[in-house]
Coordinates of C-alpha atoms in Angstrom, one line a residue:
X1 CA 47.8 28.5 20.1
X2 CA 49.9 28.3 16.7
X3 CA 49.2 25.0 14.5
X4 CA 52.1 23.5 12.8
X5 CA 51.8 23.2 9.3
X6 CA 50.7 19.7 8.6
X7 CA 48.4 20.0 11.4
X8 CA 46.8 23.2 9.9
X9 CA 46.2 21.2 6.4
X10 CA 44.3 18.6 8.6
X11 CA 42.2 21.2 10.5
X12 CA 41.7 23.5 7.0
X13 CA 41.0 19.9 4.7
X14 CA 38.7 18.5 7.3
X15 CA 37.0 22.4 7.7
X16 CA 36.5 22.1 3.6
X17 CA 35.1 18.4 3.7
X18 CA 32.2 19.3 6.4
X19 CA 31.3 22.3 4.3
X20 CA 30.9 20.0 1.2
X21 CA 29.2 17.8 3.4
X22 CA 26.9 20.4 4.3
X23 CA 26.7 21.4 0.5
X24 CA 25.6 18.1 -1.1
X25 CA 23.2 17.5 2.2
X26 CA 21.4 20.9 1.1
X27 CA 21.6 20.7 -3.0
X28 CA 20.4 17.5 -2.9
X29 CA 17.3 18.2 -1.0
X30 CA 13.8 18.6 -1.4
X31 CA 10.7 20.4 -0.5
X32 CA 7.3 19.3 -2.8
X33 CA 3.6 20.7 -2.3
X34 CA 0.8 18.5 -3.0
X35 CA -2.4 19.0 -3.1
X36 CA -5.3 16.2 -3.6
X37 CA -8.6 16.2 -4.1
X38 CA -10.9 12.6 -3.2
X39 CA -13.9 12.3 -4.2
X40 CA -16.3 8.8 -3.4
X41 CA -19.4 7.6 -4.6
X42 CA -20.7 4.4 -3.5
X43 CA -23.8 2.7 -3.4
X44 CA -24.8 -0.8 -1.9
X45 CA -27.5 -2.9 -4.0
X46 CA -28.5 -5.5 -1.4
X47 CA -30.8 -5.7 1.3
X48 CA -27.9 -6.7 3.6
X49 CA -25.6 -3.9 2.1
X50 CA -26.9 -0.8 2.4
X51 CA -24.3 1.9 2.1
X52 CA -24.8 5.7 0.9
X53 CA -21.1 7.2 0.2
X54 CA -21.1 10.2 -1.4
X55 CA -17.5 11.9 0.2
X56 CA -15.3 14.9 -1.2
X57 CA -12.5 16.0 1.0
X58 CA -9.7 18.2 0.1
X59 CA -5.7 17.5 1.6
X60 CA -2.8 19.9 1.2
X61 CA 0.5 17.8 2.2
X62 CA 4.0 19.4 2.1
X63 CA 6.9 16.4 1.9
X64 CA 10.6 17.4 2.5
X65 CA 13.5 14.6 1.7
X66 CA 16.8 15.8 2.8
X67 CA 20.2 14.4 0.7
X68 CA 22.3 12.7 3.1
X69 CA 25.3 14.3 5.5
X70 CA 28.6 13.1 4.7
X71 CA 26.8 10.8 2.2
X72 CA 26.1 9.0 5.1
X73 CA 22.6 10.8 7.1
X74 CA 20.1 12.7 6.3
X75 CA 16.0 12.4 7.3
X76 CA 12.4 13.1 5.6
X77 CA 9.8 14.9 7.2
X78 CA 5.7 15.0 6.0
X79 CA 2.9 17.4 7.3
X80 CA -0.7 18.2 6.5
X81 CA -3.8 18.2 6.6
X82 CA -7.3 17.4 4.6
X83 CA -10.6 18.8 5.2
X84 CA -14.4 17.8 3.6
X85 CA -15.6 19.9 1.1
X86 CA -18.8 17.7 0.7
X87 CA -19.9 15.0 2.5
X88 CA -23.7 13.1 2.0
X89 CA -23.8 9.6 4.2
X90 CA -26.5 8.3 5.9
X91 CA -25.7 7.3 9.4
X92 CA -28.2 5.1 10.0
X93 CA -27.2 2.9 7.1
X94 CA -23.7 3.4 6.5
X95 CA -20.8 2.3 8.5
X96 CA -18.2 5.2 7.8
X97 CA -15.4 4.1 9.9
X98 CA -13.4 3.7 5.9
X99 CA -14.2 7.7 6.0
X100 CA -11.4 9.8 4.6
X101 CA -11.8 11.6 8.0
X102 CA -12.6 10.7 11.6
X103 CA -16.4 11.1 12.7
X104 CA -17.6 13.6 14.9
X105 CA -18.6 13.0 18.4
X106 CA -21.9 13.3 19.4
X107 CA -25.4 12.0 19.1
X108 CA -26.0 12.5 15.2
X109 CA -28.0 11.0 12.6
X110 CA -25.9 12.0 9.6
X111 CA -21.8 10.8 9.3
X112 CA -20.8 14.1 9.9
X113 CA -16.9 14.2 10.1
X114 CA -13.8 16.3 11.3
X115 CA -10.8 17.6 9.9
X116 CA -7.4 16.1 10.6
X117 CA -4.3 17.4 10.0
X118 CA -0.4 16.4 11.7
X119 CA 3.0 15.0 10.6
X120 CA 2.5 11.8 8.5
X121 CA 6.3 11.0 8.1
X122 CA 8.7 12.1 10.3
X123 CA 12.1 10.0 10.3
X124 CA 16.3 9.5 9.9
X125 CA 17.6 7.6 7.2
X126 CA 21.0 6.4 6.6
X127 CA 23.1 4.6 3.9
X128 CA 26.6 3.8 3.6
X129 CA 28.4 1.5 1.0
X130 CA 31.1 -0.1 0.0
X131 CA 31.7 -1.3 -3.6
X132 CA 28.8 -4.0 -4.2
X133 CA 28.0 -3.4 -0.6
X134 CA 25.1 -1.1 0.6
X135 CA 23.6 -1.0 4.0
X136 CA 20.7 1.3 4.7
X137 CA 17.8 2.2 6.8
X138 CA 15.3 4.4 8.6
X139 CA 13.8 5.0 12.3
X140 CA 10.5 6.9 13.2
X141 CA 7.4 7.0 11.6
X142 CA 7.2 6.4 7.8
X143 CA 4.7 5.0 5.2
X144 CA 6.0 1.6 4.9
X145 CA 5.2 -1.2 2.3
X146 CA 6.3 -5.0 2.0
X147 CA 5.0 -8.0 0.8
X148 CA 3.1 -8.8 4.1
X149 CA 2.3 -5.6 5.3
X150 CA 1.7 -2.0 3.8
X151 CA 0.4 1.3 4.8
X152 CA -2.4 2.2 3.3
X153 CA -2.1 5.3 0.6
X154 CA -5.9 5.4 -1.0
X155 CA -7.8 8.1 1.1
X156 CA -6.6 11.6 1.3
X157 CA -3.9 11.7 3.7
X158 CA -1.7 7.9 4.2
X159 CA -2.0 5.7 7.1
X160 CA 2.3 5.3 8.9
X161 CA 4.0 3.3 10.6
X162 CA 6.5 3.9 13.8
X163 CA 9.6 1.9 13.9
X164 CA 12.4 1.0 12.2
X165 CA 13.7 -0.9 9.4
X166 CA 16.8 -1.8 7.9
X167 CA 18.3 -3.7 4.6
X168 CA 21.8 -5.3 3.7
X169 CA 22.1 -5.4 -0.1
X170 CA 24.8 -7.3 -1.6
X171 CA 24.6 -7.2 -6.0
X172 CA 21.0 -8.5 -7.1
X173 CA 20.3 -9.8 -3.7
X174 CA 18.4 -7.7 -0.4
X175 CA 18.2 -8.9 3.1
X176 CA 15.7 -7.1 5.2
X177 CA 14.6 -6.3 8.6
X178 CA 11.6 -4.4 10.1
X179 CA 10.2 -3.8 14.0
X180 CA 6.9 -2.0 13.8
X181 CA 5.6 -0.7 17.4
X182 CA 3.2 2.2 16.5
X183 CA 0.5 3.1 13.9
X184 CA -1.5 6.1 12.9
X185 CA -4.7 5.3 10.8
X186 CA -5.3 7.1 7.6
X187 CA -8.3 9.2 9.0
X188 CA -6.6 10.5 12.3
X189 CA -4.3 13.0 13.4
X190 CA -2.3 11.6 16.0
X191 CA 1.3 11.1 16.0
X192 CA 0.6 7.3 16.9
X193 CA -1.0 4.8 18.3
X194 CA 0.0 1.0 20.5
X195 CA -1.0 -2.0 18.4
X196 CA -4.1 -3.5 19.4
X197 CA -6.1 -6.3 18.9
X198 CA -9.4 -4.3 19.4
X199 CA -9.0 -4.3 23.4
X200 CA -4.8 -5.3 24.2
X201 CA -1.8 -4.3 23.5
X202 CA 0.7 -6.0 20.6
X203 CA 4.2 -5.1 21.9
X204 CA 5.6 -5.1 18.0
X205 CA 5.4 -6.4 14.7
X206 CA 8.6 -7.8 13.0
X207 CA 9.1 -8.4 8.9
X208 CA 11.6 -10.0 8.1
X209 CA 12.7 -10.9 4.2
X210 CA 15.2 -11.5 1.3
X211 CA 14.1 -10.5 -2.5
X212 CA 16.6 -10.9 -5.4
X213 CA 17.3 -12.4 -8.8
X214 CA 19.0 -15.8 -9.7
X215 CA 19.6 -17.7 -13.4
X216 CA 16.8 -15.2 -14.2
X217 CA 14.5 -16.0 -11.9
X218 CA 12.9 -13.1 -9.0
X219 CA 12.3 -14.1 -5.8
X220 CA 11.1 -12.9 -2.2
X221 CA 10.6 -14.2 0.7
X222 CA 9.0 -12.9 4.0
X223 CA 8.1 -13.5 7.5
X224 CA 5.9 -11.1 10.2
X225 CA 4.6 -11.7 13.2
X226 CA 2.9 -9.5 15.5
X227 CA 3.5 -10.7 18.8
X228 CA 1.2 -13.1 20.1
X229 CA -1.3 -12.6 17.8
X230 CA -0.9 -13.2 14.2
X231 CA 2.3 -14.7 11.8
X232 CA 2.7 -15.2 8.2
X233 CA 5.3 -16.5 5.7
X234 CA 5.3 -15.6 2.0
X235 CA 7.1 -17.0 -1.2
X236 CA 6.8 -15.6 -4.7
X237 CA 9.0 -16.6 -7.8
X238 CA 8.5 -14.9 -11.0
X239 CA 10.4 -15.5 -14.8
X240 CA 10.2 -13.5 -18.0
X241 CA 10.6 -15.5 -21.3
X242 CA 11.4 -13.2 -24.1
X243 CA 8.8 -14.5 -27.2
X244 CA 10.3 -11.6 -29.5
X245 CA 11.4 -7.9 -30.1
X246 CA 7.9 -7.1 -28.8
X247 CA 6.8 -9.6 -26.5
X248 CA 7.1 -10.9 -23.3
X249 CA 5.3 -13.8 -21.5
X250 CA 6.2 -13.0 -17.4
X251 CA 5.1 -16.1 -15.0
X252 CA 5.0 -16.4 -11.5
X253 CA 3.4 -18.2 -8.3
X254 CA 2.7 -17.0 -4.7
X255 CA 2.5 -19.0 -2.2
X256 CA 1.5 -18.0 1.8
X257 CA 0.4 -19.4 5.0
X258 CA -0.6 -17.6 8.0
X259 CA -1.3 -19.2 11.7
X260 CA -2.3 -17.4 15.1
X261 CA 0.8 -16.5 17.3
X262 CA -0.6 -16.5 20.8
X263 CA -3.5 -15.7 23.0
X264 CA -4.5 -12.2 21.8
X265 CA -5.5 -13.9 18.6
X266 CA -8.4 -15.2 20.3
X267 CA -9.1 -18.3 18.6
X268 CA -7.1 -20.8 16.8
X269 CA -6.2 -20.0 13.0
X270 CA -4.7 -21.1 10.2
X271 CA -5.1 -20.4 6.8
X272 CA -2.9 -21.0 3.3
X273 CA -3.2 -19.8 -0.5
X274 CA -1.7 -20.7 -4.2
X275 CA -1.5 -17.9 -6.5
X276 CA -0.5 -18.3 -10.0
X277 CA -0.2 -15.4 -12.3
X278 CA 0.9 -15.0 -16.2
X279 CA 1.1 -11.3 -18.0
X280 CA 1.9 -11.4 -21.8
X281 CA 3.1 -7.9 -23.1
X282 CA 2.7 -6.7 -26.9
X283 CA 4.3 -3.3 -26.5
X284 CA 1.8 -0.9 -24.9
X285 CA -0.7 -3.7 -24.6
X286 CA -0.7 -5.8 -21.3
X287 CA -3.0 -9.0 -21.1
X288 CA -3.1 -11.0 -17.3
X289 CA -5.0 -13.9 -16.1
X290 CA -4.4 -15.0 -13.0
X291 CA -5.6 -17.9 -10.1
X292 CA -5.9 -18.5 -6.4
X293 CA -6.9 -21.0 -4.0
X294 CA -7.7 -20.4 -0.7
X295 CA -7.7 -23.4 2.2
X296 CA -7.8 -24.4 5.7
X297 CA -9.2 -21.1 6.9
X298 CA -10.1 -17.2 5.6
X299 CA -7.3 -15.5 5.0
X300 CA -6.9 -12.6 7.9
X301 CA -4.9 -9.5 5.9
X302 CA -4.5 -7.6 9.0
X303 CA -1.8 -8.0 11.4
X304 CA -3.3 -5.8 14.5
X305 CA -6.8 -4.0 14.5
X306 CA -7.1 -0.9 12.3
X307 CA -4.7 -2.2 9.9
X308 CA -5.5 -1.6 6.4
X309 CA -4.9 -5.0 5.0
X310 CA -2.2 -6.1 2.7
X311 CA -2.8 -9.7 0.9
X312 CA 0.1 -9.9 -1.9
X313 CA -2.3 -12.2 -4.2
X314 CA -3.6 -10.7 -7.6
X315 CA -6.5 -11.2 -6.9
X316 CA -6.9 -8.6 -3.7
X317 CA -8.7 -6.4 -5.1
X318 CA -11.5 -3.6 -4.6
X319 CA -12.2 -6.8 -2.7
X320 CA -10.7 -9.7 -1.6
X321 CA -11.0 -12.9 -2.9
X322 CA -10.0 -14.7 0.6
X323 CA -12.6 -16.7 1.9
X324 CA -11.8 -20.6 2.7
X325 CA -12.0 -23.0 0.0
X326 CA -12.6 -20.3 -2.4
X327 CA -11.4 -20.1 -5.6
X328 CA -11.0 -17.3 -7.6
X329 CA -10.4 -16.4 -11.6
X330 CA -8.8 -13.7 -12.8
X331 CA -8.6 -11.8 -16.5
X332 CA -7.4 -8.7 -17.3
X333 CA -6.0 -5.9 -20.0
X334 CA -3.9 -2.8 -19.8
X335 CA -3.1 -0.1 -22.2
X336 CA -1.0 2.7 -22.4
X337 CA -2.0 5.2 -24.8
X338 CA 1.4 6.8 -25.6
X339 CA 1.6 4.2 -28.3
X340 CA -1.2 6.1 -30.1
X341 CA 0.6 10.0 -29.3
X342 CA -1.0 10.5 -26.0
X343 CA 1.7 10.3 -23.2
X344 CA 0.8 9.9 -19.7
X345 CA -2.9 7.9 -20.2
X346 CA -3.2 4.2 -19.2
X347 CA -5.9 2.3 -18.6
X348 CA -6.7 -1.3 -16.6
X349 CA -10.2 -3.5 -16.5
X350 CA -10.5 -6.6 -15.1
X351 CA -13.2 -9.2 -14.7
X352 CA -12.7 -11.8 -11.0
X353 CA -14.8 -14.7 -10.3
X354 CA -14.8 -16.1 -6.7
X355 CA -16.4 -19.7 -6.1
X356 CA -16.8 -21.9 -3.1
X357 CA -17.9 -25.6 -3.5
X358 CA -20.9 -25.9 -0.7
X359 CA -23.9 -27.8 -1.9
X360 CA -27.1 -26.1 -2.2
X361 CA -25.7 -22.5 -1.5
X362 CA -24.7 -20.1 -3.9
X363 CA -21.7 -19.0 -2.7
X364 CA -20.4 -17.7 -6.2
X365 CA -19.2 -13.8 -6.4
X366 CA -17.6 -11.6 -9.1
X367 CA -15.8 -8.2 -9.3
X368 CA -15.6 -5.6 -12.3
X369 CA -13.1 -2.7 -12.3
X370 CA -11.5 -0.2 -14.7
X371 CA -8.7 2.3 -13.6
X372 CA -7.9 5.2 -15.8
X373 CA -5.0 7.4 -15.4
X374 CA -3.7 10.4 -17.0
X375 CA -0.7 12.2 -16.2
X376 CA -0.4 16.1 -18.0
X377 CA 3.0 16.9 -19.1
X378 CA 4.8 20.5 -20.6
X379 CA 3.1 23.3 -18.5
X380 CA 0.7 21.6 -16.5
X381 CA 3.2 19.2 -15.6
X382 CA 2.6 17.8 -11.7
X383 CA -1.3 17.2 -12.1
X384 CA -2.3 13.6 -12.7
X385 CA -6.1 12.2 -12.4
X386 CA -7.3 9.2 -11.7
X387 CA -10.6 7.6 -12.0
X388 CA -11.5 4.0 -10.4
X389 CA -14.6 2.4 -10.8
X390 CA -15.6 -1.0 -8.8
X391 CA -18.6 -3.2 -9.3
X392 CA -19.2 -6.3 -7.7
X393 CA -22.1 -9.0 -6.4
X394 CA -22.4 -11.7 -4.6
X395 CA -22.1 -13.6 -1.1
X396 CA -21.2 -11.4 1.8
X397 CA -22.6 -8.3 3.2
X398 CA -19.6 -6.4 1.9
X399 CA -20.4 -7.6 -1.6
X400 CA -23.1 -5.5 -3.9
X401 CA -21.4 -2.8 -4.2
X402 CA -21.2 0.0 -7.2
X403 CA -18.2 2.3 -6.4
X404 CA -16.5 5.0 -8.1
X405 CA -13.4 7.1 -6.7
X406 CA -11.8 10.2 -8.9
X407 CA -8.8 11.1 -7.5
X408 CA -7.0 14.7 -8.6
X409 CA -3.7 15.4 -7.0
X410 CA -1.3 18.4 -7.9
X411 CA 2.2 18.5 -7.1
X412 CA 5.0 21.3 -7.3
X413 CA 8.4 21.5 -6.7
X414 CA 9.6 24.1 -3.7
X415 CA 12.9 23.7 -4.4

């Protein structure tokens, strides 16, 4: 068959535009090597808690991104596996289902756990815009994070999602849109799981939300639901007044509400908190104080069973504040130290008093915790430590509780 010689251009110019295609979908990609080390200590101090953590585990992960096909496709792919190098809890007083790792079977007196290992993230992503105009997305299983839901990234290897999930931006503005219809727990190794509520099935979760910026002011909203069992809707508006050169006064308030959505529920619920939050930053100096009030109910931050939690108030912390008619106090300071020559070390403490008006019961609690970070640079670029340390008493059976986590994680670039 002989080609004319306009159609030959087309066949040769179309030829040249897959191979550059194929070029920028392979130079822009990425394979990384990580390796992380958890280690946990803690300790309860009541007679109701009694827990005896004392948990080192080891994870290699290996995390390829891909660059996208025709600027238009491309996908990401996760895989690995962690392993105890130490592990001291007592069974008979410790509930170790927040274990890095799944327990082993068995009748046993000790926590004694097994390794896990899989693929954490495996999932296409697309993009394709037009001026001011960018649609994008992703569908399979991913770590995913929003204001009413996240994955959970603290143990060794991250809790994912299955689904997909898609977002319209247009300038300062993002429309959003998630379905959620599997999960895979941070201490397992299966590719995932249906959402329960402990015994039945939840068909789906859906997020759905806008975020942007207007006359200065950022904004987001958000709704989920997970079928007939839990929905929430969540508001936050933030503003930065510029005090001088130096320093900056940011503001802003939270609002949510959350309600049963059907029968797996169990019981009716409804629940509602304020948050109010102000940050002033002085350079490399950062002081916060923050409030929340909690009504009509506790506040439930998980959508189906074995879900982490996600509560976007400030004062989620090592524990959350988020018990009805509480009210909670915040105050806080961080630092970065590359003001005084030494790049890559920060530092946060804070200091969180809970309270709940009941009359002749001491139903007061408070929290103390520090997180210190330091990122190496030049040759030992890639390894970063991290210590956190978490003290808190009161009400509750959770509450009493000295905890400390040091977390060492290493990562290099494959190519």
């Amino acid at each position: 068959m002989k080609l004319k010689p306009l159609a030959a251009s087309v066949v040769v110019a179309a030829g040249l535009a897959n191979m550059a295609s194929a070029g920028d979908f392979i130079e822009d990609s990425s394979l990384k090597i990580k390796f992380r080390n958890v280690y946990f200590n803690e300790m309860g101090r009541s007679d109701e808690n009694t827990k005896d953590r004392r948990e080192w585990v080891q994870a290699l992960i290996a995390d390829f991104k891909s660059g996208y096909f025709a600027d238009v496709i491309g996908f990401d792919l996760s895989a690995g596996g962690a392993m105890a190098l130490a592990n001291e809890m007592d069974g008979e007083k410790n509930n170790c289902k927040n274990s890095n790792l799944p327990l082993d079977g068995g009748d046993k007196t000790q926590c004694d756990l097994n390794d896990i290992g899989g693929i954490h993230q495996a999932y296409a992503k697309f993009k394709y815009g037009l001026d001011d105009v960018e649609l994008s997305g992703n569908y399979g299983k991913k770590k995913r994070k929003f204001k009413t839901y996240s994955d959970s990234g603290s143990r060794a290897l991250p809790a994912a999602t299955f689904g997909g999930e898609g977002t319209l931006s247009i300038n300062d503005f993002d429309l959003y849109a998630a379905q959620i219809t599997g999960f895979s727990p941070r201490n397992q190794s299966y590719f995932k799981e249906d959402l329960t509520n402990g015994t039945e099935k939840i068909d789906n979760l859906r997020i759905y939300g806008l975020k942007g910026k207007l006359a200065g002011v950022s904004f987001q909203v958000e709704q989920g639901a997970s079928k007939d069992y839990l929905q929430q809707r969540y508001a936050q508006a933030g503003y930065d007044i510029d005090l001088n050169d130096d320093m900056t006064l940011g503001l802003d308030v939270r609002y949510g509400k959350q309600e049963d959505d059907g029968d797996l529920y169990g019981s009716q619920h409804e629940s509602k908190f304020i948050n109010l939050n102000a940050a002033l930053e002085m350079g490399a100096t950062t002081l916060y104080a923050g409030y929340n009030k909690v009504t009509d109910g506790d506040w439930d931050t998980a959508y189906f069973d074995d879900d982490h939690g996600k509560w976007s108030s400030s004062v989620s912390l090592h524990e959350d504040f988020a018990d009805e008619d509480e009210r909670t106090w915040l105050v806080g300071v961080s630092y970065d130290f590359s003001d005084m020559g030494i790049e890559g070390l920060e530092i946060d403490t804070y200091y969180a008093r809970g309270e709940i008006d009941q009359s002749g019961v001491d139903t007061s609690r408070w929290e103390r915790g520090t997180i210190l970070t330091y990122a190496f640079g030049g040759d030992l670029e890639g390894l970063d430590l991290a210590w956190e340390n978490y003290t808190n008493r009161g009400h509750g059976g959770d509450s009493n509780t000295d905890d400390n986590r040091f977390y060492v994680n290493y990562s290099m670039s494959v190519f």
